[in-house]
mmCIF file of N, CA, C and O in Angstrom:
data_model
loop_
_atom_site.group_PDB
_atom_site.id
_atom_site.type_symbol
_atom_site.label_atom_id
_atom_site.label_comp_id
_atom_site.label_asym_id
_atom_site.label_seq_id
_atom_site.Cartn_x
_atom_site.Cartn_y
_atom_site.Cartn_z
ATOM 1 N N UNK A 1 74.760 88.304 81.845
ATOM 2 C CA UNK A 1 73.656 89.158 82.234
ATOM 3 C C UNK A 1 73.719 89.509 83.722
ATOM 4 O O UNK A 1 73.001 90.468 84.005
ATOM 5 N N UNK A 2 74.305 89.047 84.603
ATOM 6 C CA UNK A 2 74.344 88.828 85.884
ATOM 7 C C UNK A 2 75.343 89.767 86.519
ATOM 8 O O UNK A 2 75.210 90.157 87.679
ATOM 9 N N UNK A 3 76.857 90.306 85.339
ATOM 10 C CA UNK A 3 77.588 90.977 85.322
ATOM 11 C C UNK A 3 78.595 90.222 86.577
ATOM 12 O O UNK A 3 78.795 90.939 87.557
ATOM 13 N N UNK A 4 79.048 89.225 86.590
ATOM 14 C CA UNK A 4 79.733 88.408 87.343
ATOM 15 C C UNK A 4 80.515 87.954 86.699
ATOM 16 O O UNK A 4 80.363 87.437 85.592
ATOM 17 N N UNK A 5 82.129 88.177 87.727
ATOM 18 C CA UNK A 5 83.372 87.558 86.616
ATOM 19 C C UNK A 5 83.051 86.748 86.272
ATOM 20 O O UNK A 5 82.254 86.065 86.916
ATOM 21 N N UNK A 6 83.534 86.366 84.980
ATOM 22 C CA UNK A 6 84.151 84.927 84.146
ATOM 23 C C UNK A 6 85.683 84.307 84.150
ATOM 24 O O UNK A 6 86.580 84.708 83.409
ATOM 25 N N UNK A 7 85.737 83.847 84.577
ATOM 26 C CA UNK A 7 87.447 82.720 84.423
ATOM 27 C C UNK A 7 87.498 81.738 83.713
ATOM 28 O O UNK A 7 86.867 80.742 84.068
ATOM 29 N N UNK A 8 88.174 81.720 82.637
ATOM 30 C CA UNK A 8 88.304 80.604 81.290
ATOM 31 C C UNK A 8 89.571 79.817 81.501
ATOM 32 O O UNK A 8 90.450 80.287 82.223
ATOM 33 N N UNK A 9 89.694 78.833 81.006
ATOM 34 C CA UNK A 9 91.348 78.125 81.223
ATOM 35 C C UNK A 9 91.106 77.823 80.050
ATOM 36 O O UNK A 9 91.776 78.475 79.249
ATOM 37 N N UNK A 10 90.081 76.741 79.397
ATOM 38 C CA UNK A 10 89.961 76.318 78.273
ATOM 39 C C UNK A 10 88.796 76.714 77.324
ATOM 40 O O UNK A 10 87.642 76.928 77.693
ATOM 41 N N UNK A 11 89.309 76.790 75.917
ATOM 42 C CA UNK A 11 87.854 76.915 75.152
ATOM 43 C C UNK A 11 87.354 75.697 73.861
ATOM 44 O O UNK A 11 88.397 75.357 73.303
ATOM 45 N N UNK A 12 86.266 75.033 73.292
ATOM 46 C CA UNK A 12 86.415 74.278 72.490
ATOM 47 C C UNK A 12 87.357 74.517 71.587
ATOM 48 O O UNK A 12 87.732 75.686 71.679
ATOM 49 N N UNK A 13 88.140 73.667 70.395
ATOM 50 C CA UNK A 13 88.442 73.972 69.179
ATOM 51 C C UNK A 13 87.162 74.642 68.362
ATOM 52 O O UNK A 13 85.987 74.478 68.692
ATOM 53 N N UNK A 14 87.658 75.498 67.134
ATOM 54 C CA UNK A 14 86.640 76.667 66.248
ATOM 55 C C UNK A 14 85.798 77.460 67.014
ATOM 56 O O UNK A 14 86.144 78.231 67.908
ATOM 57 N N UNK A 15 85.053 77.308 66.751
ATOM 58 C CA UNK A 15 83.836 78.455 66.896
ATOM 59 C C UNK A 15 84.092 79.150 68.117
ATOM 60 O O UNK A 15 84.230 80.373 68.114
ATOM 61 N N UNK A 16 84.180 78.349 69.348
ATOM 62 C CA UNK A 16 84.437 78.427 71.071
ATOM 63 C C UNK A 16 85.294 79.407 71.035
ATOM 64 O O UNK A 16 85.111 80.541 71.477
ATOM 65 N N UNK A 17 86.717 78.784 70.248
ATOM 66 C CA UNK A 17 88.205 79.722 70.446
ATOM 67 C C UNK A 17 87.776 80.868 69.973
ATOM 68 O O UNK A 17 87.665 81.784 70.788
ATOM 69 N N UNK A 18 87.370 81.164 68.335
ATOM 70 C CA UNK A 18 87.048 82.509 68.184
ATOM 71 C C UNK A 18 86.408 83.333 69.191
ATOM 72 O O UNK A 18 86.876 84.417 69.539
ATOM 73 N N UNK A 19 85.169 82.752 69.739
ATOM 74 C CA UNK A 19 84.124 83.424 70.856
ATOM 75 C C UNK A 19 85.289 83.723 71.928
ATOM 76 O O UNK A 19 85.310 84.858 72.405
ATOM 77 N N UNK A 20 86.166 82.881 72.302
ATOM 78 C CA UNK A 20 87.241 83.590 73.361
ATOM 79 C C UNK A 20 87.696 84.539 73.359
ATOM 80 O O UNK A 20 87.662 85.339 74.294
ATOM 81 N N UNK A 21 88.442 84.747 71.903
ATOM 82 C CA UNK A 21 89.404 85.577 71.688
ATOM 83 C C UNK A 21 88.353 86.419 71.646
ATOM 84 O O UNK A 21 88.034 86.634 72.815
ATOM 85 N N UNK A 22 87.765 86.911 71.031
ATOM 86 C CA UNK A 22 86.771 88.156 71.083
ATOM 87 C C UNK A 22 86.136 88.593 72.249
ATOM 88 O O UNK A 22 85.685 89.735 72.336
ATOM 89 N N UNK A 23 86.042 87.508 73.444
ATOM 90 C CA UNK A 23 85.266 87.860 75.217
ATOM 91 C C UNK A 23 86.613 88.546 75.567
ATOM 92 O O UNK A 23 86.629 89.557 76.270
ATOM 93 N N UNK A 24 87.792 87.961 75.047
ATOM 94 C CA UNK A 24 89.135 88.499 76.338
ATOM 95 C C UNK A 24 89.543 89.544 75.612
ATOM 96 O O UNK A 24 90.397 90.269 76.122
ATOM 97 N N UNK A 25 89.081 89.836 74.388
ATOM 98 C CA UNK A 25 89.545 91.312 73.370
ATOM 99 C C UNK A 25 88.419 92.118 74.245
ATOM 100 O O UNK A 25 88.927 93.193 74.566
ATOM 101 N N UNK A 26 87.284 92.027 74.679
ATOM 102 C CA UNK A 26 86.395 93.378 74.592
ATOM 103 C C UNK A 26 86.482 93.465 76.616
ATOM 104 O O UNK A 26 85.871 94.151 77.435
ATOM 105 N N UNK A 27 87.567 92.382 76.745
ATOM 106 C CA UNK A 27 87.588 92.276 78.465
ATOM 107 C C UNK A 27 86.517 92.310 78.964
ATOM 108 O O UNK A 27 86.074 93.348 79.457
ATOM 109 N N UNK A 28 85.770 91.028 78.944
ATOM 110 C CA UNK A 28 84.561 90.094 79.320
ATOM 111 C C UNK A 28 84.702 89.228 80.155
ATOM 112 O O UNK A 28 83.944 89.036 81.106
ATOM 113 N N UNK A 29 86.140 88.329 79.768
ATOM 114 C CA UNK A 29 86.498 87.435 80.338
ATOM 115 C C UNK A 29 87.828 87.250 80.823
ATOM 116 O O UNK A 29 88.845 87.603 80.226
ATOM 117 N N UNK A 30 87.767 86.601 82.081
ATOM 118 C CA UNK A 30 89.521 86.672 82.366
ATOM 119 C C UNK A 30 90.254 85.281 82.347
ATOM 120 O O UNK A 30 90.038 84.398 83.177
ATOM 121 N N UNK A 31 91.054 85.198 81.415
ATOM 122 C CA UNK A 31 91.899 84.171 81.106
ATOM 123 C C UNK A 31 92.597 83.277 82.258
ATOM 124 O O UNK A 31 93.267 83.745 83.178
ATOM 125 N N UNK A 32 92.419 82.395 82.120
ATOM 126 C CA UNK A 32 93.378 81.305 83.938
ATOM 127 C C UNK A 32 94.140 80.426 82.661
ATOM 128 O O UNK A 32 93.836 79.733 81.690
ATOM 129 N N UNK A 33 95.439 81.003 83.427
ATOM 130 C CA UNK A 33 96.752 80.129 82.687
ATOM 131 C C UNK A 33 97.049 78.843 83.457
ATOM 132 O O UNK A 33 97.662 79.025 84.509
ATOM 133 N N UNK A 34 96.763 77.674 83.171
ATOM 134 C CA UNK A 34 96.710 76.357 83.990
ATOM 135 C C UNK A 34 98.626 76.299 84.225
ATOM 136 O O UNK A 34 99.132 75.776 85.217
ATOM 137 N N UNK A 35 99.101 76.674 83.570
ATOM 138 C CA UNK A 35 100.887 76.714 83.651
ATOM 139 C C UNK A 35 101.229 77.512 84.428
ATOM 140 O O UNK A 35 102.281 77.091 84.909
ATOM 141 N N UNK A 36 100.885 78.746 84.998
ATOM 142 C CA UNK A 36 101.112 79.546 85.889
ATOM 143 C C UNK A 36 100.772 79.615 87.275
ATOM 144 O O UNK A 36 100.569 78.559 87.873
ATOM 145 N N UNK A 37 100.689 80.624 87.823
ATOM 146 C CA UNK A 37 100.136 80.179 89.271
ATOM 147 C C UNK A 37 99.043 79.378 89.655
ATOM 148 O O UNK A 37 98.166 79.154 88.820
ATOM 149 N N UNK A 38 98.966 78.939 90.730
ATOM 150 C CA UNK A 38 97.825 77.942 91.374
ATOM 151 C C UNK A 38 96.791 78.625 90.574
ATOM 152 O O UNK A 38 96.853 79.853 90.625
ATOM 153 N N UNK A 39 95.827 78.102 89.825
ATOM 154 C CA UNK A 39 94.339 78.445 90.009
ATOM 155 C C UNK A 39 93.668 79.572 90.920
ATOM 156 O O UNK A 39 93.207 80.610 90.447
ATOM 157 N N UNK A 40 93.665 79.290 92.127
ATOM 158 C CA UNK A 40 92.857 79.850 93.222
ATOM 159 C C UNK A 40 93.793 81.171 93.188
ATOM 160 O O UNK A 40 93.074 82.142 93.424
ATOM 161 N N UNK A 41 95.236 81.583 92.963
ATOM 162 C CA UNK A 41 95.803 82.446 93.283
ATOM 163 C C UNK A 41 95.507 83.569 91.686
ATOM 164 O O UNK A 41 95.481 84.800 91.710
ATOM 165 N N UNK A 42 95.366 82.911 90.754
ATOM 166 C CA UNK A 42 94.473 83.554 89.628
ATOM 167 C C UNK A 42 93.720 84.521 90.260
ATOM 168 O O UNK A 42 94.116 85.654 90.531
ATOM 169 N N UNK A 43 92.273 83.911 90.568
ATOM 170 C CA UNK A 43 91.184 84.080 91.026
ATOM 171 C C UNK A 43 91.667 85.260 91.700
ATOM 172 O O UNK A 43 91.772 86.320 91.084
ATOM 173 N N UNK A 44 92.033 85.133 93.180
ATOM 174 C CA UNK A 44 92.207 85.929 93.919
ATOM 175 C C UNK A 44 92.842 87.249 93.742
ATOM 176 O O UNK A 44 92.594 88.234 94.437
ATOM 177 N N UNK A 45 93.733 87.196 92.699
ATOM 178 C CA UNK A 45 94.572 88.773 92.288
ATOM 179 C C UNK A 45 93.642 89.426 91.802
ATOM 180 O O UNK A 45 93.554 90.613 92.115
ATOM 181 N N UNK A 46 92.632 88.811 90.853
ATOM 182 C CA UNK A 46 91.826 89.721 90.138
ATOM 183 C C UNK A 46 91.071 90.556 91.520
ATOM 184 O O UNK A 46 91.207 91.764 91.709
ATOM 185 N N UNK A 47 90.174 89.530 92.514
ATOM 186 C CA UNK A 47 89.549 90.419 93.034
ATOM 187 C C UNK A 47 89.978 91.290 94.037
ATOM 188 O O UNK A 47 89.260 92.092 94.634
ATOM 189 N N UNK A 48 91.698 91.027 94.276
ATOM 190 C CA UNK A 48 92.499 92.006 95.338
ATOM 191 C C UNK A 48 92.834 93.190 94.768
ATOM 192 O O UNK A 48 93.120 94.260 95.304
ATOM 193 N N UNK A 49 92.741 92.765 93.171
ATOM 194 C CA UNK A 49 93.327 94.180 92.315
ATOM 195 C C UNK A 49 92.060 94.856 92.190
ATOM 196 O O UNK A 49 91.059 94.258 91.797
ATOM 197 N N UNK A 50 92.056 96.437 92.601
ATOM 198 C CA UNK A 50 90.531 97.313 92.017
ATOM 199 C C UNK A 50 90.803 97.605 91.055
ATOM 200 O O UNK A 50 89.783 97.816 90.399
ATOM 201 N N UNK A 51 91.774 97.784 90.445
ATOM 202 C CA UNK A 51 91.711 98.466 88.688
ATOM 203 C C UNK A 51 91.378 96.807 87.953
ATOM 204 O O UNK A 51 91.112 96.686 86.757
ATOM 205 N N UNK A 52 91.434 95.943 88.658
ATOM 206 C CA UNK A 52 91.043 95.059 87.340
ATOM 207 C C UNK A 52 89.795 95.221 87.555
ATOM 208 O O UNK A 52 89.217 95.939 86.739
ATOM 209 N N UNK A 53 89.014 94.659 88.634
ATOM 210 C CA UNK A 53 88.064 94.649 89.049
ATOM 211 C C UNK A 53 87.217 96.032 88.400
ATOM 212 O O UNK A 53 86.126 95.870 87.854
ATOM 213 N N UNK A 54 87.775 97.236 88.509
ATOM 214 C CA UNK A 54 87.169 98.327 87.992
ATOM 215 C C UNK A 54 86.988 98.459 86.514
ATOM 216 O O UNK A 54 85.947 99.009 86.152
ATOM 217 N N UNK A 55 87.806 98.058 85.624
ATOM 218 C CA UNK A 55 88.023 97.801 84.522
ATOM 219 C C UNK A 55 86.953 96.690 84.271
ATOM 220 O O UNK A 55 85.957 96.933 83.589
ATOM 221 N N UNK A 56 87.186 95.416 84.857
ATOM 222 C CA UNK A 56 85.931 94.723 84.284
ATOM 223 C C UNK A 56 84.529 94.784 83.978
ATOM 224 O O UNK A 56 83.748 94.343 83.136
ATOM 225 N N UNK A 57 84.524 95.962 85.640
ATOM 226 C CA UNK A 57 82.951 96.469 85.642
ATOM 227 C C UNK A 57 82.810 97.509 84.724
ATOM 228 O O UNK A 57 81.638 97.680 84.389
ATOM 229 N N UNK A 58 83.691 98.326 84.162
ATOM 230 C CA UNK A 58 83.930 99.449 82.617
ATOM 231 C C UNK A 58 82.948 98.613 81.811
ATOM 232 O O UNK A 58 81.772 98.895 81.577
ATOM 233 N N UNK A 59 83.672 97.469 81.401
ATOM 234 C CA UNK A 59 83.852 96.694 80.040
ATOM 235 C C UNK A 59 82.606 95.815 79.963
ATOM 236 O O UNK A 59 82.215 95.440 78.858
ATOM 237 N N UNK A 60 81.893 95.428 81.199
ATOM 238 C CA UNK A 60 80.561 95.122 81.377
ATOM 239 C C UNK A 60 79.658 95.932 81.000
ATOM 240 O O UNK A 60 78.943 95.665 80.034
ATOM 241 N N UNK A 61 79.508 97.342 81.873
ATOM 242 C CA UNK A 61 78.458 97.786 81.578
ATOM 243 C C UNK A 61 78.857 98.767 80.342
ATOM 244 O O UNK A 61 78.032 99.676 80.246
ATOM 245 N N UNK A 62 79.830 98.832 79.430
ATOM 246 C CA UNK A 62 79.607 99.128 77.828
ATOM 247 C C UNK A 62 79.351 98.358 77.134
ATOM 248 O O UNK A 62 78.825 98.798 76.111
ATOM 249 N N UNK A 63 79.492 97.116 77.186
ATOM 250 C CA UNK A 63 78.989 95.753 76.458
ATOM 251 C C UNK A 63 76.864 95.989 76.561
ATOM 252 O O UNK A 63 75.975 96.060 75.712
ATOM 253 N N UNK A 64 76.912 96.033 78.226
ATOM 254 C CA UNK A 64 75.439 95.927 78.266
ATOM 255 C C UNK A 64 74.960 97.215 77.787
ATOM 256 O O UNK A 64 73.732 97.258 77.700
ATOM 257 N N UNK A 65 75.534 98.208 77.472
ATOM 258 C CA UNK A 65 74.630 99.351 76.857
ATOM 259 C C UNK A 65 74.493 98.935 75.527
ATOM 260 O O UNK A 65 73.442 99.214 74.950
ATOM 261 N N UNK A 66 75.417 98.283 74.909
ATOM 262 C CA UNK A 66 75.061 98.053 73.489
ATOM 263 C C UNK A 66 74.299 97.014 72.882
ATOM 264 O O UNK A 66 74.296 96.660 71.703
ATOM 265 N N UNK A 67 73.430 96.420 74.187
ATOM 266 C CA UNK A 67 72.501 95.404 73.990
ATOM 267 C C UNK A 67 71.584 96.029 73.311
ATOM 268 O O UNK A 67 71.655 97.251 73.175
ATOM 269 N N UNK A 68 70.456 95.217 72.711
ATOM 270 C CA UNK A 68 69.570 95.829 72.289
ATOM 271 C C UNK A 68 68.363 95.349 73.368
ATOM 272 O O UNK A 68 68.216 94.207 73.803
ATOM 273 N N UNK A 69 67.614 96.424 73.652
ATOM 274 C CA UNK A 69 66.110 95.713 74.735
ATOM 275 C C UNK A 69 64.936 95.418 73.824
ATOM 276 O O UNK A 69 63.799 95.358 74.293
ATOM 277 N N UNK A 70 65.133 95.267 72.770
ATOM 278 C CA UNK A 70 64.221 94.790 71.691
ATOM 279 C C UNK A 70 63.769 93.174 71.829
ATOM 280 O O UNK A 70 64.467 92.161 71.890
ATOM 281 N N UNK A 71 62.865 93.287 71.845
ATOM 282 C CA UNK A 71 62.563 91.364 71.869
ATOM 283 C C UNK A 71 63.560 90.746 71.250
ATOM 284 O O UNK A 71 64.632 91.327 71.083
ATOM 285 N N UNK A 72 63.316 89.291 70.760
ATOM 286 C CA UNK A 72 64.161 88.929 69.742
ATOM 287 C C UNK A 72 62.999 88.653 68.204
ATOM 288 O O UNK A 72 63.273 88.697 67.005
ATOM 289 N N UNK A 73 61.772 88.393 68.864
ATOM 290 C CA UNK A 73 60.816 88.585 67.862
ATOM 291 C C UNK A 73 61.163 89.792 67.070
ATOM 292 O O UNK A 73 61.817 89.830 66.028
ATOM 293 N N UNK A 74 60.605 90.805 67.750
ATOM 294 C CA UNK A 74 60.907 92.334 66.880
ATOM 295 C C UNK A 74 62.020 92.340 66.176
ATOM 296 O O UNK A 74 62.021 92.771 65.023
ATOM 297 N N UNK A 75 63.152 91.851 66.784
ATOM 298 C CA UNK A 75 64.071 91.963 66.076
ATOM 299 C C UNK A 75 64.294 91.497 64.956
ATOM 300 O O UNK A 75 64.934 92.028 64.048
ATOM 301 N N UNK A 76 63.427 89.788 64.972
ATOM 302 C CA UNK A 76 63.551 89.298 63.623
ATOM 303 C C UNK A 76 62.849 90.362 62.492
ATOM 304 O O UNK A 76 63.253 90.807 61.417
ATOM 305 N N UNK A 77 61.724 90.527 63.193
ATOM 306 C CA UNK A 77 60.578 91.326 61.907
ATOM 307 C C UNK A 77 61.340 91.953 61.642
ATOM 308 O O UNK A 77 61.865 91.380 60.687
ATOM 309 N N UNK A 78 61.965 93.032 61.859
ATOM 310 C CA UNK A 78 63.186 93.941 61.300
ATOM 311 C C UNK A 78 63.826 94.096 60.701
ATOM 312 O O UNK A 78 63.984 95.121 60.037
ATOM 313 N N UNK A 79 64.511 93.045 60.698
ATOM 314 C CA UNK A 79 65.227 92.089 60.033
ATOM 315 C C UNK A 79 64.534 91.785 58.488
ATOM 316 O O UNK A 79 64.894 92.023 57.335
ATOM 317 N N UNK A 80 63.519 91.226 59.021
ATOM 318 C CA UNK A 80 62.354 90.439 57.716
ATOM 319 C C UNK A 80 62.472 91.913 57.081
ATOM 320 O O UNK A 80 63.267 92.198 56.185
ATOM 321 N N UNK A 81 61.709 92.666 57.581
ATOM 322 C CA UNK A 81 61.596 94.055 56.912
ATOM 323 C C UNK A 81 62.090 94.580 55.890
ATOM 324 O O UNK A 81 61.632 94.886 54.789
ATOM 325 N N UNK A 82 63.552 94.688 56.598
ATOM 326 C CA UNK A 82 64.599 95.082 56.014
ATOM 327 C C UNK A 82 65.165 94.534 54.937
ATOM 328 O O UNK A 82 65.880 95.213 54.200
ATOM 329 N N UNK A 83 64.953 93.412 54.740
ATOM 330 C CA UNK A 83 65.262 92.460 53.390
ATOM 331 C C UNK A 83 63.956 92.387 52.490
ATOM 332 O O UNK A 83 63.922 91.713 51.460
ATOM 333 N N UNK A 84 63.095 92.988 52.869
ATOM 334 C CA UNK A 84 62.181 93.133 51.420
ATOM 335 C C UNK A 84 62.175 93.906 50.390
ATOM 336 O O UNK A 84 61.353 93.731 49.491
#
């Protein structure tokens, strides 16, 4: 919500991993390869590079347009609604 990178190295086994693969598919999140360069030198390319950086902020604010600003109440009723 804050629209501030994310850097992942690790994710739980199940549920977590899926949720990964789907943050680094819609480029949400940026992957840190613990086998590759230092950590900190990760970090730092992203924010020296502007096309990543520009790209991330893309992929943010199309994610946040497709929020809904609906409560989550409303949303249930809707829901309820809709299944009657």
């Amino acid at each position: 919500m804050k629209r501030k990178p994310i850097f992942v190295y690790h994710a739980l086994p199940g549920q977590e991993q899926i949720n990964l693969q789907e943050l680094i598919q819609l480029g949400l999140v940026n992957p840190i390869d613990l086998n590759k360069e230092p950590l900190e030198e990760q970090i730092n390319q992203f924010f020296l590079d502007t096309q990543k950086k520009n790209r991330y902020t893309e992929n943010v604010n199309r994610y946040h347009q497709n929020l809904s600003t609906q409560s989550i109440g409303a949303l249930i009723q809707q829901v309820m609604n809709q299944s009657q």
